[in-house]
Coordinates of C-alpha atoms in Angstrom, one line a residue:
X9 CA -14.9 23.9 18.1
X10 CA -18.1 23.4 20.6
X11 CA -20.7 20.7 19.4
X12 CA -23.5 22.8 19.0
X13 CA -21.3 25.0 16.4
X14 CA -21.1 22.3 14.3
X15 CA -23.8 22.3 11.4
X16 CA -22.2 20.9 8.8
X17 CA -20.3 17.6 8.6
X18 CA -18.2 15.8 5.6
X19 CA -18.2 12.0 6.0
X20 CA -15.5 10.0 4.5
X21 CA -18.2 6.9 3.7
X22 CA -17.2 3.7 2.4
X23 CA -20.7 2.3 3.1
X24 CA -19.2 -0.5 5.5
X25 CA -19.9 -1.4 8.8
X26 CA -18.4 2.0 10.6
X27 CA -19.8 4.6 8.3
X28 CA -22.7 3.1 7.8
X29 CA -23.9 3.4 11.2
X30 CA -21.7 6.8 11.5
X31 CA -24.4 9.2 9.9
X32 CA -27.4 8.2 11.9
X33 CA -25.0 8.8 15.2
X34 CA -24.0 11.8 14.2
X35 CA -27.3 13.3 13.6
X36 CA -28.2 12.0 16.9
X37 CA -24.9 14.1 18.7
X38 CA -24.6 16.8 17.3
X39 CA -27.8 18.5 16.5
X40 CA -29.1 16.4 13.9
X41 CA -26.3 18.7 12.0
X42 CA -26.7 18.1 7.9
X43 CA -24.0 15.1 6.8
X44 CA -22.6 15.2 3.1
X45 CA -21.3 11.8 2.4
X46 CA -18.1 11.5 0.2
X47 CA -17.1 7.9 -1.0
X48 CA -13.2 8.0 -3.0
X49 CA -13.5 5.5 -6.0
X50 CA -10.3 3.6 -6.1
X51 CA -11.2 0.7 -6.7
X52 CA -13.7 -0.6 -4.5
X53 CA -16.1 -2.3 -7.4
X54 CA -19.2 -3.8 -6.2
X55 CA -18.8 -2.3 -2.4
X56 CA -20.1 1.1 -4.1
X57 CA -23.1 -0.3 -5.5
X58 CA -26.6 1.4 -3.9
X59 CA -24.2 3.0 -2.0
X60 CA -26.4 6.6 -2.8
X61 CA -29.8 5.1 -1.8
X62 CA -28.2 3.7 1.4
X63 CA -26.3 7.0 2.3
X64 CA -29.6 9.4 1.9
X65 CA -32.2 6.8 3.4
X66 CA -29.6 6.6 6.9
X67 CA -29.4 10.6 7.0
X68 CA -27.1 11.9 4.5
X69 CA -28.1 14.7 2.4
X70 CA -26.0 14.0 -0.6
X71 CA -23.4 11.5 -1.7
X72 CA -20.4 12.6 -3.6
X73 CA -19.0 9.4 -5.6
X74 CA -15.3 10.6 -6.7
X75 CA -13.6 8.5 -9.2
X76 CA -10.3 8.4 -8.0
X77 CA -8.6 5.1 -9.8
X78 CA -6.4 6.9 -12.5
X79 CA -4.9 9.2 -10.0
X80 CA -4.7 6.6 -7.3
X81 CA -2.4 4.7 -9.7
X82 CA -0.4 7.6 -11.0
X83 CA 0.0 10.0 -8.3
X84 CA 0.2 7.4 -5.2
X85 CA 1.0 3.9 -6.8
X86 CA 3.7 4.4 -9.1
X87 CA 5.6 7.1 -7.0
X88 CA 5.5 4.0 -4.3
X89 CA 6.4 1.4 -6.9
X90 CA 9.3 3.3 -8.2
X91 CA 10.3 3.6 -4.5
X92 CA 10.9 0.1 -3.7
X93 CA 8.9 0.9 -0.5
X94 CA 7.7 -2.1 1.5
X95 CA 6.8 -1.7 5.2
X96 CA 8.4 -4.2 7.3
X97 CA 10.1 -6.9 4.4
X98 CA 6.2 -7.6 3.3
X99 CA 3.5 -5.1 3.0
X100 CA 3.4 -3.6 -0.2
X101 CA 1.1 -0.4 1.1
X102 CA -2.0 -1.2 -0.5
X103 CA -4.4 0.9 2.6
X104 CA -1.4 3.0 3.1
X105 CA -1.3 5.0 0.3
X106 CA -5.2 5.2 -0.3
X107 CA -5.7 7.3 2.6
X108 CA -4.5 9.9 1.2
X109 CA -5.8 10.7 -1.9
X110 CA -9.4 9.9 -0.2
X111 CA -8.8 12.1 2.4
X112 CA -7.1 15.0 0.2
X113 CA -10.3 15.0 -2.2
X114 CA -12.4 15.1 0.7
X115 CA -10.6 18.3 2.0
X116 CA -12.0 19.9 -1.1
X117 CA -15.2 18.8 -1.0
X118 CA -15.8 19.9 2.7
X119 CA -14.3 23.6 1.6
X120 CA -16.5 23.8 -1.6
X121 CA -19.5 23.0 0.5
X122 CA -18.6 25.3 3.3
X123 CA -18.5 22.2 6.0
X124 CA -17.2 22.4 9.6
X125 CA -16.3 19.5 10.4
X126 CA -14.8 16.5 8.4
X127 CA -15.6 13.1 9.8
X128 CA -14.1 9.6 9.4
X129 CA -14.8 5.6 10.9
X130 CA -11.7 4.7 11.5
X131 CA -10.9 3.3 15.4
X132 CA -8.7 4.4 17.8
X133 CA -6.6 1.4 17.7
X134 CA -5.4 1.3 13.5
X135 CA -2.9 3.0 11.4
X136 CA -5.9 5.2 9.2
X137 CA -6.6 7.8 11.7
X138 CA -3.7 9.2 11.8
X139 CA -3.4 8.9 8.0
X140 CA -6.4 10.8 7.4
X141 CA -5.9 13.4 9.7
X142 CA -2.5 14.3 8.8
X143 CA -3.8 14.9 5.2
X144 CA -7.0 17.3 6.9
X145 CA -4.1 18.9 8.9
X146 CA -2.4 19.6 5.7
X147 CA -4.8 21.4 3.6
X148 CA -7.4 22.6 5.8
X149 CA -6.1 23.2 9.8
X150 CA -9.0 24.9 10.4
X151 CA -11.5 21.9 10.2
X152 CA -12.7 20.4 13.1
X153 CA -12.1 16.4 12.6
X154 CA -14.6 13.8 14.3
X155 CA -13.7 10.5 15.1
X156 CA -16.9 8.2 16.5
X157 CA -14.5 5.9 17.7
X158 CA -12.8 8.2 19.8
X159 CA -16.5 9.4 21.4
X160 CA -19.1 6.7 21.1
X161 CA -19.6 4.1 23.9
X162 CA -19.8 1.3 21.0
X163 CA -16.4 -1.1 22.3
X164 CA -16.5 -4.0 18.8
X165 CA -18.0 -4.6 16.1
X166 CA -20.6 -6.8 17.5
X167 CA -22.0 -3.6 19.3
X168 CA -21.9 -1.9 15.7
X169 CA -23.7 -4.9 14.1
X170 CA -26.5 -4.2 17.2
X171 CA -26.4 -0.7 16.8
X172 CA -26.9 -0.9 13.0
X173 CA -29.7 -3.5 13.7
X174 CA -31.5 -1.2 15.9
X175 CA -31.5 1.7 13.1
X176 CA -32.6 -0.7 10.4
X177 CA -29.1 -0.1 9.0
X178 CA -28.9 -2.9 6.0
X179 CA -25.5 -4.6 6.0
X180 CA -23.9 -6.7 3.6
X181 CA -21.6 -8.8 6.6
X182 CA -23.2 -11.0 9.3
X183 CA -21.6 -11.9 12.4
X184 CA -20.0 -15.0 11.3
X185 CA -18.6 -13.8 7.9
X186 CA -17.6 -10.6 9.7
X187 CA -13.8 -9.8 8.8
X188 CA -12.5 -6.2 8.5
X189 CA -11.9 -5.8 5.2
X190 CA -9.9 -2.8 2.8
X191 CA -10.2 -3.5 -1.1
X192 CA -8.6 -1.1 -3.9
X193 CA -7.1 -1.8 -7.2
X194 CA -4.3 -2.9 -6.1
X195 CA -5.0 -4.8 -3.0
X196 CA -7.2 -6.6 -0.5
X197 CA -7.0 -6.9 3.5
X198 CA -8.5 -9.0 5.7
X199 CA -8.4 -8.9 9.4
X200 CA -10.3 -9.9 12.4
X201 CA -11.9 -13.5 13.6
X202 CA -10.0 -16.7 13.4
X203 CA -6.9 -14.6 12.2
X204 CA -6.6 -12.3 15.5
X205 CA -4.6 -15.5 16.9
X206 CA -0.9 -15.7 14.8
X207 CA -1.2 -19.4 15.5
X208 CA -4.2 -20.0 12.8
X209 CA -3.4 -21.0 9.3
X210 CA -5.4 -18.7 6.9
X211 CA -8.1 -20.6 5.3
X212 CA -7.0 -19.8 1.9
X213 CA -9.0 -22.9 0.4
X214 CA -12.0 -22.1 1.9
X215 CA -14.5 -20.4 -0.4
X216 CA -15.2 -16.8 -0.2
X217 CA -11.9 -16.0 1.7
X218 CA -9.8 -15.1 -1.7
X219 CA -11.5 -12.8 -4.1
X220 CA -8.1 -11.6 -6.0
X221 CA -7.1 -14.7 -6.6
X222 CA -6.6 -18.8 -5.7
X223 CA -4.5 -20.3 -3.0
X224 CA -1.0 -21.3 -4.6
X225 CA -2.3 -25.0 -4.4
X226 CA -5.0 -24.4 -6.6
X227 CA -3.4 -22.5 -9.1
X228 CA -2.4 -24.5 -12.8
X229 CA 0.1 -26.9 -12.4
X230 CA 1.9 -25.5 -15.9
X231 CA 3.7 -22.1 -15.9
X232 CA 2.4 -18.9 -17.4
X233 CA 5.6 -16.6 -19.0
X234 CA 4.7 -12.7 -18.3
X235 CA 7.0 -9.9 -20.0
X236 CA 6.6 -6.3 -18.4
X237 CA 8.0 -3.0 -20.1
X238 CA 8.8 -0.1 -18.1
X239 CA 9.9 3.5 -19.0
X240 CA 11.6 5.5 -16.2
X241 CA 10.1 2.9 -13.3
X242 CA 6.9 2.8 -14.6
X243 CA 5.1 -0.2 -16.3
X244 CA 3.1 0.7 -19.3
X245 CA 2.7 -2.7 -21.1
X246 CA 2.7 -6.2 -21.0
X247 CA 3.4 -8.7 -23.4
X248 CA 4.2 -5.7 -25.5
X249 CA 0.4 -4.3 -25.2
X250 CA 0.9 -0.7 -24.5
X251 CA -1.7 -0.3 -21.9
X252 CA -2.9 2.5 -19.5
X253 CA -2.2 2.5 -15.6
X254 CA -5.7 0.5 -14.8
X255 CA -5.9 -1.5 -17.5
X256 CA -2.1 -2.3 -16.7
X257 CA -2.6 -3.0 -12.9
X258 CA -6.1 -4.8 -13.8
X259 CA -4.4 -7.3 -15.9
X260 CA -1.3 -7.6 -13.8
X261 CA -3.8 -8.7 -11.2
X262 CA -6.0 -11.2 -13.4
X263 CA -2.2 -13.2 -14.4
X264 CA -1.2 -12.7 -11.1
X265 CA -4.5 -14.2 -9.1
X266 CA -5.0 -16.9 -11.7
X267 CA -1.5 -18.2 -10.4
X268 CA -1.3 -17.6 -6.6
X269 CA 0.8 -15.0 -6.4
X270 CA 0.7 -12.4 -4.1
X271 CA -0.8 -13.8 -0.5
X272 CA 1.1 -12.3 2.7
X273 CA 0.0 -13.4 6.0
X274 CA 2.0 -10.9 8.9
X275 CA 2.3 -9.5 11.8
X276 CA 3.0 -6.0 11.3
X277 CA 4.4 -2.8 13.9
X278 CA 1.4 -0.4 14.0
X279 CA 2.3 3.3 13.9
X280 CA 0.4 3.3 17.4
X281 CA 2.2 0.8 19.1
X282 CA 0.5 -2.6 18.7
X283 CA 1.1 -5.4 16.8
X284 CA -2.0 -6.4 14.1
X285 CA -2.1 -9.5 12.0
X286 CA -3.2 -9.0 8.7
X287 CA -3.6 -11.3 5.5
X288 CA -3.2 -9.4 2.3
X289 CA -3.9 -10.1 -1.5
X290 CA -1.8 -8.1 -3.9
X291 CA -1.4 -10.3 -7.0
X292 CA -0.8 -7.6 -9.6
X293 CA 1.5 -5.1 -7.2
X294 CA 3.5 -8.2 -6.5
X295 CA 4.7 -9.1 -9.8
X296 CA 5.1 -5.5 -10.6
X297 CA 7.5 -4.8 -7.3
X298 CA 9.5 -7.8 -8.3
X299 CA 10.2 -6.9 -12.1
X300 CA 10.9 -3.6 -11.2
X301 CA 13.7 -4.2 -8.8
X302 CA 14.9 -7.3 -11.1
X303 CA 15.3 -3.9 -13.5
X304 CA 17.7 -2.2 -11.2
X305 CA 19.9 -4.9 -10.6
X306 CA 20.5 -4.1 -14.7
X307 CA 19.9 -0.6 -14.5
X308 CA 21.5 1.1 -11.3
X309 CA 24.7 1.4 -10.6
X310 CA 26.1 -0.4 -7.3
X311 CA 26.2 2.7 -4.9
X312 CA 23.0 4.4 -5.9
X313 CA 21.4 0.5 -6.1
X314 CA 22.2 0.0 -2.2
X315 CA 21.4 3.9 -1.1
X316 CA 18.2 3.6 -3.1
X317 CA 17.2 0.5 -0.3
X318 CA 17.7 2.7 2.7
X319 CA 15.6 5.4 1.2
X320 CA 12.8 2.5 0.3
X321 CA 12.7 1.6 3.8
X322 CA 11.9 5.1 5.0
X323 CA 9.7 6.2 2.0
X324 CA 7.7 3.1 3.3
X325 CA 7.3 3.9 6.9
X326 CA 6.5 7.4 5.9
X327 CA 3.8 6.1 3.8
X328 CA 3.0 3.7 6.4
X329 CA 2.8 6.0 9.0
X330 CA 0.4 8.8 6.9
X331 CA 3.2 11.1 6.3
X332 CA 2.4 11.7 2.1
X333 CA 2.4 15.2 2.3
X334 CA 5.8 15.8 3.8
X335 CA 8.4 17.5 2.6
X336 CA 10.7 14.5 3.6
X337 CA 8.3 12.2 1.4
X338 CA 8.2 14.6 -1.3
X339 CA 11.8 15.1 -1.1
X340 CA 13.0 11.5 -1.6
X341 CA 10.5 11.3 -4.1
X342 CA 12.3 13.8 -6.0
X343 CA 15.5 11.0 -5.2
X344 CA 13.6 8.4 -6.7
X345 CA 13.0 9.5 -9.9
X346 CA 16.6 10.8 -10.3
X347 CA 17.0 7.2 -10.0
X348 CA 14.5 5.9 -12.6
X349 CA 15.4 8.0 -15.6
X350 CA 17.3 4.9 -16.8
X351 CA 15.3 2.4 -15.1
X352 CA 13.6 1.0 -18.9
X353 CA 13.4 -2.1 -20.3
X354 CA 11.6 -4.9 -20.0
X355 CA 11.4 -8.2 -17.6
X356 CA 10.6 -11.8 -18.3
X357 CA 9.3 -13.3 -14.9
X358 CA 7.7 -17.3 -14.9
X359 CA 4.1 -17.2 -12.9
X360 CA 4.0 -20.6 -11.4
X361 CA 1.9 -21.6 -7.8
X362 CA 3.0 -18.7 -6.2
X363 CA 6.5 -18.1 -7.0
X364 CA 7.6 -15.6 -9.3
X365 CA 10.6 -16.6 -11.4
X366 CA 13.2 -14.4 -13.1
X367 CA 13.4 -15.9 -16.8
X368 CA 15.1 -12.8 -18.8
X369 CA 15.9 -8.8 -18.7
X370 CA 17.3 -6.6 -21.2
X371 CA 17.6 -2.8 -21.2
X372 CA 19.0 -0.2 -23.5
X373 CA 20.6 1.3 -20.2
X374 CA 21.8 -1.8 -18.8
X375 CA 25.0 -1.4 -16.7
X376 CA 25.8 -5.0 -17.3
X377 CA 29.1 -5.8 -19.4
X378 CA 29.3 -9.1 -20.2
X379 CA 32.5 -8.7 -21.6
X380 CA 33.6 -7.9 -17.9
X381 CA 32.0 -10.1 -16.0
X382 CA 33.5 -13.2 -18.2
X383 CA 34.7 -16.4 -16.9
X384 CA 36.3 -16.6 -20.1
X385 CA 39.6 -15.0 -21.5
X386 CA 39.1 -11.5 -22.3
X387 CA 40.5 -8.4 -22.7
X388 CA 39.0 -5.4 -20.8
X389 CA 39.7 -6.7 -16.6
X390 CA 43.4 -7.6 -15.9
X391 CA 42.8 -9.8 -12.6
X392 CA 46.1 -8.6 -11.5
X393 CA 44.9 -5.6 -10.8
X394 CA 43.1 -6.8 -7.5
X395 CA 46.2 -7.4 -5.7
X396 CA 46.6 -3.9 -5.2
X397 CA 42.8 -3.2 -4.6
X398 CA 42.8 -5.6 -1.8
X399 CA 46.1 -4.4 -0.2
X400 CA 44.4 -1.4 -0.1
X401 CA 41.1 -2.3 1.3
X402 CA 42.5 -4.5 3.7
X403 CA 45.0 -1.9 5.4
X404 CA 42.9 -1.2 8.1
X405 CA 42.3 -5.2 9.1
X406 CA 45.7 -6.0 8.5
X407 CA 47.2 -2.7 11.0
X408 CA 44.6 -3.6 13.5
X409 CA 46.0 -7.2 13.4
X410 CA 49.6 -6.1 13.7
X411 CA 49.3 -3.4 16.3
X412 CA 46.7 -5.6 18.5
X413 CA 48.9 -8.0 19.2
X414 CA 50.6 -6.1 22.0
X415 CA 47.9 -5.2 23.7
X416 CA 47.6 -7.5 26.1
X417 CA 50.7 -7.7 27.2

């Protein structure tokens, strides 16, 4: 689609640095076209305050503020949770799977106000253009997508500080507090500055740098005990509090910030071929991940246990990699939840600097026979039976053994 055929843009505006300065550029390039701001609640708190006011006074001619949290959790969180999925041993997903359901309720907004174009901040150099744009590609392949980043001479975000300067763009960052940041409900990123360089220690100490939470050091020097119930992979209370999905995640973070739990500092693949260093706050998500899998050590059976793992690891790069709306996704989705009808019960994990200590799991489903696994005398597992098992197993080593032996001579 030609420039000048564009009148009518969608913004996916997060009031940050990029989209801030986004609207004012795009009126400038193509033909001062109207821009409709959308901004996807998931989470975001305070970052959306006078986030209307800012939108129309830089050029926007309406801001659409969707809350998104619910669904967020339900539709994009849980599926993942009951996945297992974590990219690369560490990254529990938290931009990952917000991408998505921003960019999907931004399809719609852009078709109900007849738009023809949807635009979005993210560079040329992360994971989030790709995982927008798959999503437009998926429910509207007739939009035209613009990326500034791909287009505009502006090379860093100094030049973006600058360019907002000259527009009388108000910021909330400065140019010595100025890390790329992604907050949600269930997580919080920071990259950029002192942490481009692997070989910096994240200043977790330093005021201002944690906002989910305290460095492990700071955290109480006694233990605080946490039980968490699940039905069919999902967590619905804790300490036997029924509670709805944000209330649930919301206090999940609180215990789990209060007690250090949750900080990963890596060096994770990007989908477009770079390595990025990123330091991430999940305090809630990472209690939740690990008293859901203690749950299937109880709950799933050995072969559908270890299957299950292979499948996490590809659910999680197709997340990673902005492939939601797959049928592959959706398929092993369909896997996972085969999976979880027996995955109930509930887990006793010990909060303490950091660390997050099994201390007790029962389930009406549990797999777990006691009476089996005995050290003691019982009368259920005749150990003589092995003999046979082994001979069995072992035929292949033990021919291979036998028959090699000739081969070199």
């Amino acid at each position: 689609m030609d420039k000048k055929d564009i009148k009518k843009v969608v913004l996916a505006y997060s009031g940050g640095l990029d989209t801030s300065i986004i609207i004012p550029w795009l009126k400038e390039n193509y033909n001062n076209c109207e821009v409709i701001a959308v901004s996807g609640d998931v989470g975001q708190g305070t970052e959306l305050d006078g986030l209307e006011e800012k939108a129309i006074k830089t050029g926007a001619s309406k801001l659409y503020i969707l809350d998104l949290k619910e669904k967020f959790i339900t539709d994009y969180i849980w599926p993942t949770l009951k996945a297992g999925a974590v990219y690369e041993k560490d990254y529990l997903l938290g931009t990952s799977f917000a991408r998505p359901i921003i960019a999907k309720e931004i399809v719609e907004i852009a078709k109900k106000e007849g738009a023809d174009a949807i635009c979005h901040g993210c560079t040329g150099k992360g994971n989030d253009q790709v995982r927008f744009e798959l999503t437009i590609k998926a429910f509207a392949p007739e939009l035209a997508i613009i990326a500034p980043w791909r287009e505009w001479s502006i090379k860093s975000r100094e030049e973006e500080i600058a360019y907002a300067e000259a527009h009388n763009i108000p910021l909330k960052i400065n140019r010595e507090t100025n890390y790329s940041k992604d907050k949600n409900l269930w997580h919080l990123s920071h990259e950029g500055l002192d942490l481009e360089d692997p070989a910096n220690e994240p200043q977790y100490l330093k005021e201002g740098f944690l906002e989910m939470g305290v460095a492990p050091e700071a955290a109480p020097d006694k233990p605080t005990y946490v039980t968490i119930h699940f039905e069919q992979g999902v967590p619905t209370a804790i300490d036997g509090k029924e509670m709805g999905a944000i209330e649930l995640l919301e206090t999940a973070n609180k215990l789990g910030g209060e007690n250090g739990i949750g900080l990963a500092d890596l060096v994770e693949n990007r989908l477009v071929g770079m390595k990025s260093r990123g330091v991430y706050e999940t305090p809630g998500g990472t209690i939740l991940y690990r008293a859901h899998e203690i749950l299937e050590t109880l709950c799933l059976d050995r072969d559908t246990q270890h299957y299950k793992e292979l499948v996490a690891a590809k659910y999680a790069e197709l997340v990673y990699f902005g492939q939601w709306f797959t049928p592959l996704r959706e398929a092993l989705a369909a896997f996972v939840d085969e999976t979880q009808k027996t995955v109930t019960g509930d887990v006793k994990l010990k909060l303490y600097k950091g660390n997050i200590i099994p201390a007790g799991t029962t389930s009406p489903y549990s797999l777990y026979s006691e009476e089996v696994a005995t050290f003691d005398e019982d009368e259920v597992y005749n150990q003589a039976d092995s003999a046979g098992f082994i001979n069995l197993f072992g035929l292949p080593i033990k021919v291979r053994a036998e028959l090699s032996k000739n081969w070199d001579k």
